[in-house]
CSV table of C-alpha atoms in Angstrom, one decimal:
chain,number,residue,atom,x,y,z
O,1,UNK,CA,-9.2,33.2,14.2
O,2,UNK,CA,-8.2,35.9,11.6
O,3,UNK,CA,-7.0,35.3,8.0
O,4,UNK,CA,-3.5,35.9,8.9
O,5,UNK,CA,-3.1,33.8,12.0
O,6,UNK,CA,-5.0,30.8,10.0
O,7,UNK,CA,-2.3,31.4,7.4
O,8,UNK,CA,0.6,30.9,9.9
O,9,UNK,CA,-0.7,28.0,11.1
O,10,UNK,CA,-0.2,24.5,9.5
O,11,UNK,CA,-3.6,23.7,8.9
O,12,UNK,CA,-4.5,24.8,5.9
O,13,UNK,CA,-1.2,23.6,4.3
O,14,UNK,CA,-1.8,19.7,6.1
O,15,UNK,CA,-5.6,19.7,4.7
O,16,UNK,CA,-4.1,20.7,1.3
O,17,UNK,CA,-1.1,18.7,1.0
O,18,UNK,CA,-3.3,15.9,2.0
O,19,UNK,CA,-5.7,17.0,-0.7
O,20,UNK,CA,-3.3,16.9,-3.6
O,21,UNK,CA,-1.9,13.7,-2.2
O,22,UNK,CA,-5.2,11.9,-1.9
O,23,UNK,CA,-6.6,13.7,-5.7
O,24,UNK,CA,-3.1,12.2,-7.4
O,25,UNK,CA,-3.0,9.1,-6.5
O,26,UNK,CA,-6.7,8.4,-7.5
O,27,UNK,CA,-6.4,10.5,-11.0
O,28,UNK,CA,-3.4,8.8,-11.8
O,29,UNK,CA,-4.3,5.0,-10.3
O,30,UNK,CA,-7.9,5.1,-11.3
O,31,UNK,CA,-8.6,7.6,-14.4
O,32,UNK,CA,-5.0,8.3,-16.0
O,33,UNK,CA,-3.5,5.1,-16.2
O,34,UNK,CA,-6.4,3.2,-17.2
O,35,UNK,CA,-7.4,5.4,-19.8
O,36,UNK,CA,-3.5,5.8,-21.5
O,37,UNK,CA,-3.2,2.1,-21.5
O,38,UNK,CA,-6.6,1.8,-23.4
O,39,UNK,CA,-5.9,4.6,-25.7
O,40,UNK,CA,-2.0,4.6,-26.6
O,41,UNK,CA,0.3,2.0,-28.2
O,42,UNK,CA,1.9,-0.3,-25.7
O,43,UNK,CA,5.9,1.9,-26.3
O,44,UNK,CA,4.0,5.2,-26.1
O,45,UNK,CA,2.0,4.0,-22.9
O,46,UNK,CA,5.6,2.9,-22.1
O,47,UNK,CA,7.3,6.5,-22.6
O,48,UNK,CA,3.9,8.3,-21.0
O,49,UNK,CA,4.2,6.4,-17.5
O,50,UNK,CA,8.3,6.5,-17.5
O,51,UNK,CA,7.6,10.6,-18.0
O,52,UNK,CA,4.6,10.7,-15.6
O,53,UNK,CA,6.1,8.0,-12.2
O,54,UNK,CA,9.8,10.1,-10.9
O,55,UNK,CA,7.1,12.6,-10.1
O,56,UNK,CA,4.3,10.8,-9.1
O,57,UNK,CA,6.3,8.4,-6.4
O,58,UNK,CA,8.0,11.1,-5.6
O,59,UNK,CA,4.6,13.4,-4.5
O,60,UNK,CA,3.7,10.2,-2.6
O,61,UNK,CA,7.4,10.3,-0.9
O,62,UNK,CA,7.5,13.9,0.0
O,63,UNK,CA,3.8,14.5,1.3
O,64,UNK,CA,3.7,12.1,4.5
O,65,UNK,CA,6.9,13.9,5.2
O,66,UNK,CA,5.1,17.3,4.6
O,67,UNK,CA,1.8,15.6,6.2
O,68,UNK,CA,4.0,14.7,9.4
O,69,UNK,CA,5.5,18.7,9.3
O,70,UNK,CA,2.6,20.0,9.2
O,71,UNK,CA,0.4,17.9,11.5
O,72,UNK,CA,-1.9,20.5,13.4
O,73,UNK,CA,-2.6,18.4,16.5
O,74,UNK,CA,-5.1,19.6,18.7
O,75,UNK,CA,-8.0,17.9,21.0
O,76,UNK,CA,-7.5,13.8,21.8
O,77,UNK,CA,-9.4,11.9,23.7
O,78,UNK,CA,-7.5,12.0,26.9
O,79,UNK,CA,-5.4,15.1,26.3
O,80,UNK,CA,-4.5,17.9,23.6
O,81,UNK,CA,-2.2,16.4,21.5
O,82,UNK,CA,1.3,18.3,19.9
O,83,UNK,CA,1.7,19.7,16.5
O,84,UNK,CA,4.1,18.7,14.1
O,85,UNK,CA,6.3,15.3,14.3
O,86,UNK,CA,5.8,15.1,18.2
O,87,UNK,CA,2.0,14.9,17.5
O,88,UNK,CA,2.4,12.2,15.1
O,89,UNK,CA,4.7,10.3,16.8
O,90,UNK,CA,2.3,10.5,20.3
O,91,UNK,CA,1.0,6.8,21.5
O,92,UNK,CA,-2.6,8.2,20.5
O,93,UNK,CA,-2.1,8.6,17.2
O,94,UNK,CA,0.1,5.4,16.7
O,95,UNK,CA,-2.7,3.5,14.2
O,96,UNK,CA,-4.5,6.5,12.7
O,97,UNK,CA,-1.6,8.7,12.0
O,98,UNK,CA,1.8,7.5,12.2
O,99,UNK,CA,1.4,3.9,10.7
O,100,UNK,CA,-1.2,5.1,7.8
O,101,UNK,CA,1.5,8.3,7.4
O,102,UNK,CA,5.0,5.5,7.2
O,103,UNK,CA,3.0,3.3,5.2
O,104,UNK,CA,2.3,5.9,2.0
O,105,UNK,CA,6.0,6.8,2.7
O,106,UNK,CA,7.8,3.8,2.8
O,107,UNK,CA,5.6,2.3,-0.3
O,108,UNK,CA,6.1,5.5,-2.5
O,109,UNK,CA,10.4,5.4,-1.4
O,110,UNK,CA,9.8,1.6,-2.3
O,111,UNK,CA,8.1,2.4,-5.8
O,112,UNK,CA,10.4,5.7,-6.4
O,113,UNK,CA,13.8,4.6,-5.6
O,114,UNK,CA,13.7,0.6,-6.4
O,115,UNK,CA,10.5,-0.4,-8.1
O,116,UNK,CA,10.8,2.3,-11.7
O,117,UNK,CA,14.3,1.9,-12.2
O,118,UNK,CA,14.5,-1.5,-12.1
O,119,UNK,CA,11.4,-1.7,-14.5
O,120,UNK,CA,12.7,0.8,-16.6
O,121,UNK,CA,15.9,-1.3,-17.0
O,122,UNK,CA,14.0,-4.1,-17.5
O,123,UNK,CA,12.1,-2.6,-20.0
O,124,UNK,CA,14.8,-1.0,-22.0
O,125,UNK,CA,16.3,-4.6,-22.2
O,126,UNK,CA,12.8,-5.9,-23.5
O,127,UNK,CA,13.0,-3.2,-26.0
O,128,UNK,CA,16.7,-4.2,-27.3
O,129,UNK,CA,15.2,-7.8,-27.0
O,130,UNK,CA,12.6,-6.4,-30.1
O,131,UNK,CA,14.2,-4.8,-31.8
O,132,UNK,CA,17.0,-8.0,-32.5
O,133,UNK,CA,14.8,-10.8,-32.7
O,134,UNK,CA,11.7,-9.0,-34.2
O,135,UNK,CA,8.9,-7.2,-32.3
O,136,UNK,CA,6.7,-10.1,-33.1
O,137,UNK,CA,8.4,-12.9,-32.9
O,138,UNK,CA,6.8,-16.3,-32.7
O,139,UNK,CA,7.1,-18.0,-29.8
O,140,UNK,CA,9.1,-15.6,-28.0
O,141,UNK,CA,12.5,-16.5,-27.3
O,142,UNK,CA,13.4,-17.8,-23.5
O,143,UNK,CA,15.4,-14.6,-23.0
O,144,UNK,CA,12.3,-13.1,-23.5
O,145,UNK,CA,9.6,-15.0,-21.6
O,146,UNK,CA,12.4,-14.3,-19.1
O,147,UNK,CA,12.3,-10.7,-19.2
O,148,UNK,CA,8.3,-10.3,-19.6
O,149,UNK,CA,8.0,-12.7,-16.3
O,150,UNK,CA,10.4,-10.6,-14.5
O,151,UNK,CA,8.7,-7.7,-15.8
O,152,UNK,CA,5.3,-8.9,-15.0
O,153,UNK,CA,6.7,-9.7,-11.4
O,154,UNK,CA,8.2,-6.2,-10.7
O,155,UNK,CA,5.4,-4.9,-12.2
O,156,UNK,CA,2.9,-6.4,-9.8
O,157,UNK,CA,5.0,-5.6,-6.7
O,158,UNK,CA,4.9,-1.7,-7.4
O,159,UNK,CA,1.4,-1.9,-8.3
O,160,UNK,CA,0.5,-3.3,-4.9
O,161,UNK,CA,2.8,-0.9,-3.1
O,162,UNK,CA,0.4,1.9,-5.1
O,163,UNK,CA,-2.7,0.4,-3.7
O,164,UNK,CA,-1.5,-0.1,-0.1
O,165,UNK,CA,-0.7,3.6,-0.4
O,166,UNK,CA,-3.7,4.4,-1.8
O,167,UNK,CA,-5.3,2.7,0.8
O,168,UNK,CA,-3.1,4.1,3.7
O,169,UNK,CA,-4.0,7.5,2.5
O,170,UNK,CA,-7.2,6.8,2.6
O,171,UNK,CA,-7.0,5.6,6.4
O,172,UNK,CA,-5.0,8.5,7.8
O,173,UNK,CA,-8.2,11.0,5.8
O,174,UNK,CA,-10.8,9.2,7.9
O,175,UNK,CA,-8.6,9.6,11.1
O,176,UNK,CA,-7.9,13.3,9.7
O,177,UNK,CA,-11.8,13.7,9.0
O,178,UNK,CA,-12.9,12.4,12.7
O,179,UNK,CA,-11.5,15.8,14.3
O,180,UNK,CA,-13.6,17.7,11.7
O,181,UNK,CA,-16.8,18.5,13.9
């Protein structure tokens, strides 16, 4: 295959769009985030992760679309199998491709569109919450232990959707790395 028919084919854009989505999601859940919330005050952590998530969920929203687009099909086990959307949606790649593929985007949609504004509301109100009864205010009021639980719970939720769309990423790059060979 020559240089330019390898750049008109999906290929190279599927192994690379799956590349950047794979390499962000473990910088970000793995080295970034871990390392911001050691070395930075709990508000600047706070304004660092509100800065760094619209484009973060939204990578893990847009590449299974781009990952689905750009699916380059090829050889099955019973039959060559289509590019694109029809080859993702095909029987044979039901588990390895299309569930692992809906997963990252229906978790990332999740996080993006419900998950950080509903903790960035609740967090603004945790902040106005500081600021009129005292940052450290002893015991914290009920209005607050209120606000930290619900925080705490939202929280939790979007951090599991992260890791199931960590781990559905990872799934649909062993599937991707079984044609390699």
């Amino acid at each position: 295959m020559s240089d330019g028919s390898l750049l008109s084919s999906p290929a190279p854009y599927h192994v690379l769009s799956y590349g950047a989505l794979l390499g962000t999601q473990f910088f970000h859940t793995f080295i970034n985030s871990i390392t911001a919330f050691k070395v930075l005050e709990r508000q600047q952590f706070g304004v660092l992760q509100r800065a760094v998530f619209p484009a973060y969920f939204g990578i893990q929203t847009v590449a299974p679309v781009v990952l689905a687009l750009t699916y380059p099909g090829g050889a099955g086990r019973v039959a060559a199998l289509p590019r694109g959307i029809r080859g993702v949606l095909h029987p044979a790649n039901r588990w390895g491709v299309l569930v692992p593929l809906a997963a990252v985007f229906v978790t990332g949609l999740t996080n993006w569109a419900y998950f950080l504004p509903e903790t960035n509301k609740i967090t603004a109100l945790r902040r106005q919450k500081e600021t009129k009864d005292g940052k450290n205010e002893t015991p914290q009021s009920k209005d607050m232990k209120a606000l930290n639980k619900k925080f705490g719970k939202v929280h939790g939720y979007s951090s599991l959707f992260n890791l199931v769309t960590f781990i559905a990423t990872v799934v649909y790059g062993v599937h991707l790395s079984a044609r390699i060979g």
